[in-house]
């Protein structure tokens, strides 16, 4: 299962293990059980003095294996063969269980160790999901550090009957003590904030006490990261406040058009952005939503950025880099069946629909790429495009039309997502040319119709276009002095990572020019 190159890399990593660990497999007669047996045996053979493999596990979910420090009962379990995107999760769990310190702030480690209560997290994931590892790793870390936390990472493809029973239609999907806890990408801090009830109040107090910034960036995507780096390099006090760092890149599987980077994955790109920002000492404040901005009352004064937590931050200049989110089709049934058949990430959720019939709504590049990817997993894909022709690049359209299990409908207006109250079971659409209405029986639908800017909190503060985009000039100025904007939330055309990053740099330079020309009040 592990080739010689991977074994050599593991041997190098395992040198960091300071305390012996055990891999305890709980097996059955399945093919996956044989693969788990082979995997744990091969891992143990790489470092036999530090890692032992046992095949006598009694864990109720089979096949699976536990990672624990020898003499302990750490609650880290994989009901999966953690290769693909989850191999890093496996490696980190091994290192943490073996005593290698995690790259987490000391106060976060103490917060985990101080959690009160018993927590069992079941995380349903797929090995092709690029959002799942962050959630799995967060749960595993908590289970390593706190004996009252148990974490089970479950490959939905191996436990299809349970997927059906629990109505799991999207990953990552997390259950806490048997009850639904959350869907989608979640960071460690976000999870802790939900189970440690006093953390929000403590965090708000800390933010309130922060000194004013010269530049405060709102948003942590490519535009926000570039703005922060350019501002910090000027030697001025710079901060970023964001709901999550990385923005849309966290939901992007492949990036192949960022100049000088031939190919990378979205989460890796986001991690590189964060490392670059931290290198320059930017004060990074994540898991925070901005409620509103009060512009400076006088030239050179401080704007106030109000957070939903109740905290407030002060800054001489503000850069808006809030990005955008998936656009919804806004038809009956979409909201009701979200994560229950209605999905927005084909890479993450596609494996849950193996052998089933699905639809993709949207005929641009993202929609056509989604249909092509899904065609290799599901039984059939129906692509619905509102316009009279597909809008994707011709090379993608040619590939799409070459696949035998794809049906294309143009002039198709989706009118309703239908379901049985528990999960979706189809959709209705109207042929815009003939007016004829049709129904499709489906297990899932993937919405790929573009983006909407994250600017609702800015209404009445800066001038917005009729599409909700922040209106900016050639130097990233908004309609309010001292407030600048960059990236997908603005009226700048062509929403691309490289363009957002360039706009972020431009906004930072304009903010710095404002600072040196405007005396502090």
XYZ file of C-alpha atoms in Angstrom:
521
model
C 0.000 0.000 0.000
C 2.871 2.369 0.818
C 5.634 2.599 -1.764
C 9.303 2.942 -0.850
C 9.285 6.719 -1.341
C 6.407 7.229 1.116
C 8.002 4.851 3.621
C 11.229 6.843 3.467
C 9.326 10.069 4.112
C 7.483 8.467 7.021
C 10.736 7.243 8.529
C 12.004 10.813 8.511
C 8.833 12.127 10.167
C 8.761 9.322 12.736
C 12.103 10.457 14.098
C 10.055 13.169 15.829
C 8.058 10.599 17.823
C 9.215 10.652 21.432
C 6.629 8.349 23.029
C 5.607 4.879 21.790
C 2.243 4.561 20.079
C -0.095 1.755 19.093
C -2.297 1.229 16.065
C -5.227 -0.974 17.071
C -7.285 -2.326 14.167
C -10.872 -3.527 14.552
C -11.510 -5.630 11.470
C -14.131 -7.638 9.617
C -14.059 -9.621 6.386
C -14.345 -6.660 4.019
C -11.866 -5.522 1.400
C -11.407 -2.271 3.318
C -10.486 -4.255 6.431
C -7.731 -6.011 4.486
C -6.455 -2.617 3.339
C -6.489 -1.278 6.912
C -4.610 -4.378 8.088
C -1.985 -3.797 5.407
C -1.746 -0.074 6.164
C -1.245 -0.317 9.940
C 1.202 -3.191 9.526
C 3.302 -1.271 7.016
C 3.297 1.890 9.143
C 4.454 -0.040 12.212
C 7.208 -1.707 10.201
C 8.662 1.705 9.312
C 9.503 2.420 12.979
C 9.058 -0.822 14.977
C 10.782 0.591 18.047
C 8.199 3.398 18.279
C 5.026 2.037 16.675
C 3.237 -1.232 17.342
C 0.341 -2.657 15.317
C -2.401 -4.741 16.893
C -5.252 -6.515 15.117
C -7.391 -7.328 18.155
C -9.363 -4.099 18.442
C -12.900 -4.155 19.799
C -14.162 -0.827 18.505
C -17.826 -1.055 17.527
C -17.343 0.417 14.044
C -15.620 -2.032 11.707
C -13.422 -1.811 9.817
C -11.496 0.893 11.648
C -8.328 1.524 13.608
C -7.373 3.559 16.643
C -4.243 5.649 17.186
C -3.194 5.925 20.812
C -0.168 6.501 22.962
C 0.984 3.253 24.546
C -0.663 2.827 27.940
C -3.369 5.366 27.132
C -6.765 5.266 25.430
C -6.718 8.242 23.092
C -9.956 8.714 21.222
C -8.560 8.963 17.680
C -10.237 6.529 15.275
C -10.269 6.217 11.492
C -13.188 4.239 10.072
C -11.494 4.677 6.746
C -8.405 3.899 4.744
C -6.997 7.426 5.146
C -5.166 7.974 1.899
C -5.773 10.782 -0.570
C -6.518 14.092 1.141
C -6.680 12.372 4.542
C -3.133 10.963 4.533
C -1.896 14.178 6.138
C -4.537 13.747 8.850
C -3.185 10.263 9.528
C 0.411 11.486 9.693
C -0.386 14.353 12.056
C -2.391 12.075 14.358
C 0.574 9.712 14.560
C 2.982 12.531 15.391
C 0.693 14.142 17.992
C -0.027 10.817 19.680
C 3.731 10.219 19.713
C 4.397 13.401 21.642
C 5.343 15.778 18.818
C 3.877 19.204 19.698
C 1.177 20.570 17.390
C 1.625 23.947 15.719
C -1.102 25.538 17.812
C -0.913 28.443 20.250
C -0.344 27.477 23.873
C -3.592 29.129 24.947
C -5.555 27.011 22.468
C -3.920 23.836 23.787
C -4.852 24.850 27.309
C -8.408 25.616 26.209
C -8.742 22.118 24.737
C -7.353 20.469 27.840
C -9.734 22.463 30.035
C -12.929 21.518 28.184
C -15.599 20.276 30.531
C -17.905 17.485 29.449
C -17.739 14.407 27.247
C -17.560 14.922 23.508
C -17.819 12.252 20.827
C -17.387 13.629 17.332
C -18.320 11.484 14.316
C -17.015 13.202 11.201
C -18.346 11.887 7.903
C -15.932 12.655 5.088
C -14.776 11.529 1.672
C -11.194 10.962 0.591
C -11.616 13.395 -2.317
C -12.891 16.227 -0.107
C -10.333 19.008 0.296
C -12.350 20.658 3.075
C -12.574 17.523 5.224
C -8.953 17.259 6.467
C -9.126 20.504 8.449
C -12.165 19.219 10.339
C -10.728 15.731 10.863
C -7.430 17.159 12.097
C -9.155 19.535 14.512
C -11.154 16.676 16.032
C -8.087 14.428 16.230
C -6.050 17.101 17.989
C -8.744 17.577 20.605
C -8.899 13.800 21.133
C -5.127 13.593 21.598
C -5.036 16.452 24.109
C -8.202 15.709 26.080
C -9.177 12.156 27.151
C -12.859 13.178 27.298
C -12.912 13.867 23.563
C -13.427 10.982 21.101
C -13.076 11.539 17.366
C -14.078 9.112 14.628
C -13.359 9.980 10.988
C -15.737 7.950 8.805
C -15.403 7.450 5.057
C -18.951 7.700 3.750
C -18.017 5.478 0.817
C -17.319 2.569 3.204
C -20.474 2.961 5.268
C -23.063 3.671 2.594
C -25.945 2.183 4.579
C -25.304 4.605 7.446
C -25.009 7.483 4.981
C -28.484 6.641 3.745
C -29.862 6.132 7.261
C -28.506 9.440 8.570
C -29.437 11.311 5.377
C -25.881 12.547 4.928
C -25.729 14.364 1.598
C -22.654 16.562 2.061
C -19.234 16.343 3.673
C -17.699 17.080 6.032
C -20.741 16.337 8.180
C -20.156 16.268 11.935
C -22.259 14.704 14.676
C -21.603 15.455 18.350
C -22.830 12.848 20.816
C -25.191 11.512 18.188
C -26.728 14.860 17.206
C -26.006 16.916 14.084
C -23.293 19.475 14.904
C -22.246 21.083 11.632
C -21.595 20.769 7.912
C -18.802 22.103 5.777
C -15.377 23.419 6.554
C -14.808 24.322 10.209
C -11.623 25.538 11.848
C -10.433 24.435 15.272
C -11.196 27.809 16.817
C -14.743 27.778 15.445
C -15.373 24.319 16.897
C -13.984 25.336 20.282
C -16.092 28.488 20.288
C -19.220 26.360 19.905
C -18.448 23.877 22.673
C -16.655 26.253 25.069
C -19.444 28.672 25.907
C -17.251 31.289 27.568
C -14.778 31.632 24.712
C -16.760 34.228 22.709
C -16.958 36.603 25.659
C -13.246 36.232 26.428
C -12.297 36.763 22.789
C -14.463 39.898 22.455
C -12.801 41.422 25.514
C -9.357 40.763 24.038
C -10.305 42.392 20.730
C -11.753 45.458 22.464
C -8.432 46.020 24.194
C -6.348 46.119 20.995
C -4.583 49.335 20.030
C -5.714 51.158 16.848
C -4.350 50.007 13.501
C -2.864 52.075 10.713
C -4.436 49.648 8.221
C -7.174 47.165 9.073
C -8.077 44.683 6.342
C -11.515 43.061 6.392
C -11.307 39.694 4.642
C -8.701 36.951 4.456
C -8.682 35.856 0.814
C -5.988 36.629 -1.775
C -6.950 40.328 -1.906
C -6.862 40.695 1.869
C -3.617 38.775 2.215
C -1.865 40.838 -0.458
C -3.122 44.072 1.081
C -1.840 43.045 4.518
C 1.591 42.029 3.226
C 2.038 45.253 1.275
C 0.896 47.359 4.223
C 3.018 45.533 6.800
C 6.115 45.878 4.628
C 5.734 49.638 5.017
C 6.378 49.207 8.731
C 2.906 50.267 9.831
C 0.557 48.531 12.269
C -1.567 46.154 10.199
C -4.378 43.785 11.092
C -6.731 41.384 9.325
C -10.178 40.543 10.631
C -11.921 37.692 8.810
C -14.470 34.966 9.251
C -11.974 32.466 7.865
C -8.566 32.880 6.300
C -8.197 31.832 2.668
C -11.595 32.885 1.368
C -12.899 31.075 -1.691
C -9.529 29.401 -2.291
C -10.388 27.041 0.562
C -13.232 25.712 -1.599
C -11.158 25.446 -4.781
C -9.613 22.082 -5.567
C -7.180 22.955 -8.348
C -5.421 26.255 -9.112
C -3.478 26.230 -12.366
C -3.479 29.880 -13.474
C -1.685 31.780 -10.703
C 1.415 33.052 -12.408
C 4.668 31.289 -11.366
C 2.712 28.522 -9.601
C 2.176 25.820 -12.200
C -0.337 23.850 -10.155
C -1.533 23.771 -6.554
C -4.611 23.011 -4.463
C -6.768 25.686 -2.865
C -6.124 24.788 0.797
C -2.361 24.651 0.165
C -2.526 28.031 -1.518
C -4.484 29.443 1.438
C -1.906 28.058 3.874
C 0.862 29.737 1.883
C -1.034 33.038 1.980
C -1.377 32.778 5.749
C 2.299 31.923 6.220
C 3.272 34.960 4.132
C 0.991 37.236 6.155
C 2.258 35.925 9.488
C 5.865 36.335 8.348
C 5.353 40.109 8.430
C 3.766 40.154 11.872
C 0.251 41.026 10.761
C -2.280 40.742 13.595
C -4.584 38.019 12.265
C -8.059 37.820 13.840
C -10.199 35.005 12.423
C -13.658 33.618 13.216
C -14.947 37.196 13.363
C -17.844 38.652 11.372
C -18.046 42.396 10.827
C -21.408 43.958 11.656
C -20.691 47.461 10.366
C -18.222 50.308 9.922
C -18.411 53.812 11.309
C -16.133 55.996 9.148
C -13.759 58.446 10.814
C -15.561 61.584 11.918
C -12.625 63.838 10.956
C -9.719 63.575 8.492
C -6.924 61.598 10.131
C -9.276 60.137 12.719
C -10.109 56.518 13.386
C -12.816 54.467 11.727
C -14.588 51.982 13.982
C -15.115 48.427 12.771
C -17.915 46.814 14.779
C -17.932 43.024 15.112
C -20.940 40.773 15.628
C -19.357 39.572 18.890
C -19.855 43.076 20.283
C -16.171 44.005 20.093
C -14.912 47.027 18.167
C -11.606 47.730 16.411
C -10.149 51.124 15.520
C -8.151 51.958 12.392
C -6.912 55.022 10.504
C -7.620 53.277 7.181
C -9.762 50.274 6.271
C -9.415 47.939 3.278
C -12.516 45.966 2.321
C -11.600 42.570 0.848
C -14.687 40.600 1.802
C -14.846 38.447 -1.333
C -17.900 36.576 -2.512
C -19.838 33.364 -1.911
C -21.728 30.824 -3.987
C -24.786 32.291 -5.662
C -28.029 30.460 -4.935
C -30.752 29.798 -7.464
C -33.367 30.975 -4.935
C -36.131 28.558 -5.851
C -38.464 26.640 -3.537
C -36.701 23.694 -1.936
C -33.108 24.925 -2.292
C -32.733 26.126 1.288
C -34.798 23.270 2.738
C -32.639 20.590 1.123
C -29.232 22.229 1.439
C -26.738 19.494 2.517
C -29.584 17.013 1.978
C -29.103 16.661 -1.750
C -28.462 20.291 -2.700
C -24.683 20.829 -2.821
C -22.200 23.426 -4.011
C -18.879 21.510 -3.994
C -18.694 18.594 -6.442
C -15.196 17.606 -5.319
C -16.287 17.298 -1.698
C -19.726 15.765 -2.025
C -19.543 13.946 -5.359
C -18.477 10.570 -3.867
C -21.636 10.492 -1.743
C -23.663 10.179 -4.959
C -21.727 7.262 -6.443
C -23.887 5.333 -8.886
C -26.772 7.818 -8.638
C -28.374 10.401 -10.916
C -27.501 14.051 -10.317
C -27.847 17.421 -12.004
C -25.555 20.414 -12.322
C -27.106 23.862 -12.648
C -24.853 26.238 -14.565
C -23.138 26.118 -17.937
C -20.101 28.284 -17.248
C -16.626 26.930 -16.591
C -17.408 25.909 -13.013
C -20.612 24.105 -13.989
C -19.097 22.252 -16.925
C -16.017 21.282 -14.909
C -18.298 19.995 -12.142
C -20.293 17.896 -14.625
C -17.104 16.411 -16.079
C -15.772 15.516 -12.630
C -19.056 14.015 -11.481
C -19.456 11.936 -14.636
C -16.650 9.660 -13.468
C -18.398 8.952 -10.151
C -22.176 9.043 -10.595
C -24.475 7.111 -12.920
C -25.631 10.129 -14.894
C -25.332 13.914 -14.949
C -27.903 16.316 -16.351
C -26.540 19.815 -16.943
C -29.041 22.681 -16.972
C -28.098 26.068 -18.421
C -30.432 29.077 -18.325
C -29.004 30.659 -21.505
C -29.395 29.290 -25.008
C -25.824 27.982 -25.095
C -23.079 26.856 -22.738
C -20.780 29.666 -21.623
C -17.739 27.548 -20.706
C -14.458 27.467 -22.603
C -14.749 25.426 -25.803
C -12.180 22.848 -24.695
C -14.351 22.089 -21.672
C -17.539 21.957 -23.739
C -15.896 19.503 -26.145
C -14.868 17.270 -23.265
C -18.355 17.486 -21.765
C -20.061 16.443 -25.008
C -17.716 13.474 -25.368
C -18.932 11.820 -22.169
C -21.683 9.227 -22.619
C -23.501 9.702 -19.297
C -24.100 13.452 -19.577
C -27.276 15.092 -20.861
C -27.311 18.834 -21.630
C -30.365 21.106 -21.559
C -29.991 24.764 -22.518
C -32.751 27.365 -22.138
C -33.560 25.507 -18.914
C -34.924 27.516 -15.995
C -34.939 25.601 -12.717
C -38.203 26.342 -10.909
C -38.201 24.035 -7.868
C -36.145 21.529 -5.896
C -38.425 18.736 -4.749
C -38.086 16.346 -1.843
C -39.822 14.068 0.617
C -39.224 16.238 3.666
C -35.992 14.446 4.549
C -33.924 14.751 1.377
C -34.320 16.041 -2.155
C -35.602 13.681 -4.826
C -35.633 15.784 -7.968
C -36.180 19.150 -9.589
C -38.530 20.883 -11.958
C -37.423 23.101 -14.816
C -39.088 25.015 -17.646
C -37.903 25.119 -21.247
C -37.673 28.869 -21.833
C -38.086 28.475 -25.593
C -41.231 26.337 -25.611
C -42.618 26.985 -22.136
C -42.825 23.238 -21.504
C -42.283 22.144 -17.912
C -40.272 19.050 -17.008
C -39.376 17.048 -13.910
C -36.171 15.104 -13.241
C -35.848 12.367 -10.620
C -32.476 12.937 -8.949
C -30.459 12.050 -5.877
C -28.580 15.344 -5.881
C -28.109 18.706 -7.540
C -24.929 20.798 -7.656
C -25.440 24.560 -8.001
C -22.692 26.283 -10.002
C -24.039 29.666 -11.132
C -21.421 32.105 -9.969
C -20.877 34.332 -6.966
C -22.509 37.097 -4.925
C -20.394 39.716 -3.082
C -20.234 39.698 0.716
C -21.248 43.322 1.170
C -24.605 43.335 2.942
C -23.132 44.961 6.056
C -21.822 47.865 3.950
C -25.182 49.168 2.730
C -25.412 52.828 3.629
C -21.679 53.060 4.380
C -19.982 52.963 0.963
C -21.507 53.224 -2.495
C -22.501 49.857 -3.977
C -23.482 48.890 -7.517
C -26.895 47.429 -8.308
C -25.247 43.997 -8.005
C -24.030 44.789 -4.493
C -20.390 45.258 -5.515
C -18.284 47.985 -3.903
C -17.710 50.774 -6.412
C -13.992 51.622 -6.659
C -11.838 53.807 -8.853
C -8.499 52.964 -10.476
C -6.693 53.379 -7.134
C -9.105 51.246 -5.067
C -10.780 54.280 -3.452
C -14.374 53.815 -2.318
C -16.875 56.641 -1.900
C -15.607 57.212 1.665
C -12.221 58.782 2.426
C -9.871 56.382 4.171
C -11.800 53.270 3.108
C -10.475 51.193 0.200
C -11.631 47.962 -1.426
C -10.177 45.113 -3.454
C -11.013 41.715 -4.890
C -14.213 39.922 -5.824
C -16.416 42.194 -3.695
C -15.670 45.177 -5.963
C -16.737 46.340 -9.411
C -13.369 45.323 -10.883
C -14.126 42.841 -13.709
C -12.809 39.296 -14.070
C -12.976 37.631 -10.669
C -9.622 35.840 -10.597
C -7.141 35.112 -7.812
C -4.299 36.930 -9.540
C -6.480 40.010 -10.122
C -7.674 40.021 -6.501
C -4.103 39.833 -5.229
C -3.026 42.703 -7.467
C -5.977 44.791 -6.343
C -5.116 44.076 -2.711
C -1.589 45.378 -3.231
C -2.992 48.467 -4.962
C -5.396 49.154 -2.104
C -2.603 48.904 0.465
C -0.424 51.340 -1.463
C -3.318 53.776 -1.715
C -3.983 53.444 2.009
C -0.325 54.125 2.779
C -0.382 57.172 0.497
C -3.405 58.427 2.437
C -1.635 57.918 5.774
C 1.481 59.862 4.826
C -0.565 62.741 3.385
C -3.136 62.973 6.190
C -1.913 64.006 9.650
C -3.266 61.868 12.482
C -6.099 63.557 14.355
